[in-house]
CSV table of C-alpha atoms in Angstrom, one decimal:
chain,number,residue,atom,x,y,z
C,1,MET,CA,6.3,-18.4,-22.7
C,2,HIS,CA,8.3,-15.7,-24.4
C,3,LYS,CA,10.1,-12.9,-22.5
C,4,VAL,CA,7.9,-10.3,-24.1
C,5,GLU,CA,4.8,-12.0,-22.8
C,6,ARG,CA,6.2,-12.4,-19.3
C,7,ARG,CA,7.2,-8.7,-19.3
C,8,GLU,CA,3.6,-7.7,-20.4
C,9,GLN,CA,2.1,-10.0,-17.7
C,10,GLY,CA,4.4,-8.4,-15.1
C,11,ALA,CA,3.4,-4.9,-16.2
C,12,THR,CA,-0.3,-5.8,-16.1
C,13,ARG,CA,0.1,-7.3,-12.6
C,14,ARG,CA,1.9,-4.2,-11.4
C,15,SER,CA,-1.0,-2.1,-12.8
C,16,ILE,CA,-3.5,-4.3,-10.9
C,17,LEU,CA,-1.5,-3.9,-7.7
C,18,GLN,CA,-1.3,-0.1,-8.2
C,19,LEU,CA,-5.1,0.2,-8.8
C,20,LEU,CA,-5.9,-1.9,-5.8
C,21,ARG,CA,-3.5,0.3,-3.7
C,22,ARG,CA,-5.2,3.5,-4.9
C,23,HIS,CA,-8.8,2.3,-4.6
C,24,GLY,CA,-8.6,-0.3,-1.8
C,25,GLN,CA,-11.0,-2.8,-3.2
C,26,MET,CA,-12.0,-3.6,-6.7
C,27,SER,CA,-13.8,-6.3,-8.6
C,28,ALA,CA,-12.4,-8.1,-11.7
C,29,VAL,CA,-14.9,-6.2,-13.8
C,30,GLU,CA,-13.8,-2.8,-12.4
C,31,LEU,CA,-10.1,-3.7,-13.0
C,32,SER,CA,-11.0,-4.9,-16.5
C,33,ALA,CA,-12.6,-1.6,-17.3
C,34,ALA,CA,-9.7,0.4,-15.8
C,35,LEU,CA,-7.1,-1.5,-17.7
C,36,ASP,CA,-9.0,-2.1,-20.9
C,37,ILE,CA,-8.4,-5.9,-20.6
C,38,GLY,CA,-11.0,-8.6,-20.7
C,39,ALA,CA,-12.4,-9.8,-17.4
C,40,VAL,CA,-11.3,-13.4,-18.0
C,41,GLY,CA,-7.7,-12.2,-18.5
C,42,ILE,CA,-7.9,-10.0,-15.3
C,43,ARG,CA,-9.2,-13.0,-13.3
C,44,GLN,CA,-6.2,-15.1,-14.5
C,45,HIS,CA,-3.9,-12.3,-13.3
C,46,LEU,CA,-5.8,-12.1,-10.0
C,47,ALA,CA,-5.5,-15.8,-9.5
C,48,ALA,CA,-1.8,-15.7,-10.1
C,49,LEU,CA,-1.4,-12.7,-7.7
C,50,GLU,CA,-3.5,-14.6,-5.1
C,51,ARG,CA,-1.3,-17.6,-5.4
C,52,GLU,CA,1.7,-15.3,-4.8
C,53,GLY,CA,0.1,-14.0,-1.7
C,54,LEU,CA,-0.2,-10.4,-3.0
C,55,VAL,CA,-4.0,-10.1,-3.3
C,56,TYR,CA,-7.0,-11.7,-1.5
C,57,ILE,CA,-10.7,-11.8,-1.8
C,58,CYS,CA,-12.0,-9.4,0.8
C,59,GLY,CA,-15.7,-9.5,0.1
C,60,LEU,CA,-18.6,-9.5,-2.3
C,61,ARG,CA,-20.3,-6.7,-4.2
C,62,ARG,CA,-23.9,-7.5,-4.8
C,63,ASN,CA,-25.3,-5.9,-7.9
C,64,VAL,CA,-27.9,-7.1,-10.3
C,65,GLY,CA,-26.9,-10.6,-11.3
C,66,ARG,CA,-24.1,-12.6,-9.9
C,67,PRO,CA,-22.2,-11.2,-6.9
C,68,ALA,CA,-18.7,-10.0,-7.7
C,69,HIS,CA,-15.7,-10.8,-5.6
C,70,LEU,CA,-13.8,-7.8,-4.3
C,71,TYR,CA,-10.0,-8.0,-4.3
C,72,ALA,CA,-7.6,-6.1,-2.1
C,73,LEU,CA,-3.8,-6.1,-1.4
C,74,THR,CA,-2.3,-8.3,1.3
C,75,GLU,CA,0.2,-6.8,3.7
C,76,ARG,CA,2.9,-8.6,1.7
C,77,ALA,CA,2.0,-6.5,-1.4
C,78,GLU,CA,2.4,-3.3,0.5
C,79,HIS,CA,6.2,-4.0,0.5
C,80,PHE,CA,6.2,-3.3,-3.2
C,81,PHE,CA,5.4,0.3,-2.7
C,82,PRO,CA,8.2,2.4,-1.2
C,83,LYS,CA,7.1,4.8,1.5
C,84,HIS,CA,10.0,7.3,1.3
C,85,TYR,CA,9.8,8.2,5.0
C,86,GLU,CA,13.5,8.9,5.2
C,87,ARG,CA,13.2,11.7,2.6
C,88,LEU,CA,10.2,13.2,4.4
C,89,VAL,CA,12.1,13.3,7.7
C,90,CYS,CA,15.1,14.9,6.1
C,91,GLU,CA,12.9,17.5,4.5
C,92,LEU,CA,11.1,18.2,7.8
C,93,PHE,CA,14.5,18.7,9.6
C,94,GLU,CA,15.6,21.1,6.8
C,95,SER,CA,12.4,23.1,7.1
C,96,VAL,CA,12.7,23.3,10.9
C,97,ALA,CA,16.3,24.4,10.6
C,98,ALA,CA,15.4,27.1,8.1
C,99,MET,CA,12.6,28.4,10.3
C,100,GLY,CA,14.2,28.5,13.7
C,101,GLY,CA,17.5,26.8,13.6
C,102,GLU,CA,19.0,24.1,15.7
C,103,VAL,CA,17.3,25.1,19.0
C,104,ALA,CA,13.8,24.9,17.5
C,105,GLY,CA,14.7,21.4,16.0
C,106,GLN,CA,16.0,20.2,19.4
C,107,GLU,CA,12.8,21.5,21.1
C,108,GLY,CA,10.6,19.8,18.6
C,109,LEU,CA,12.4,16.5,19.0
C,110,GLY,CA,12.2,16.9,22.8
C,111,GLN,CA,8.5,17.4,22.6
C,112,ARG,CA,8.1,14.4,20.4
C,113,ARG,CA,10.2,12.2,22.7
C,114,ASN,CA,8.1,13.2,25.7
C,115,ALA,CA,4.9,12.5,23.8
C,116,LEU,CA,6.1,9.1,22.7
C,117,HIS,CA,7.3,8.3,26.3
C,118,ALA,CA,3.9,9.3,27.7
C,119,THR,CA,2.2,7.0,25.2
C,120,LEU,CA,4.5,4.0,25.3
C,121,ALA,CA,5.6,3.9,28.9
C,122,PRO,CA,2.3,2.4,30.2
C,123,GLN,CA,2.4,-0.3,27.5
C,124,LEU,CA,6.0,-1.2,28.2
C,125,ALA,CA,5.8,-1.1,32.0
C,126,GLY,CA,7.3,-4.3,33.4
C,127,LYS,CA,8.4,-5.6,29.9
C,128,VAL,CA,11.8,-3.9,29.8
């Protein structure tokens, strides 16, 4: 297989993963319509993604005619999508500092620590 074909396959598979992430569950026909690619081709990509452990069949959609498999992302596939939590936390700290300074930030962190302790202490009792 040529490099260009492999690159196109990779782009199509990334598009499939992105659509499944956005919509949760989709059939091969829905993916086919969204990407303007034949359903047979989409099913081949889905089979490859399933072998790689990135998608799984999560159910059936029963319409007129033959039922359609619904596909969804596996937990492993979620690792392909960065969450950017670090940036969010930094932005929150900057906002708190701008509104009330360091004291407000310390109070907010203290409240969060107390809430986490109240939630987790019973679960961790006797385990630590």
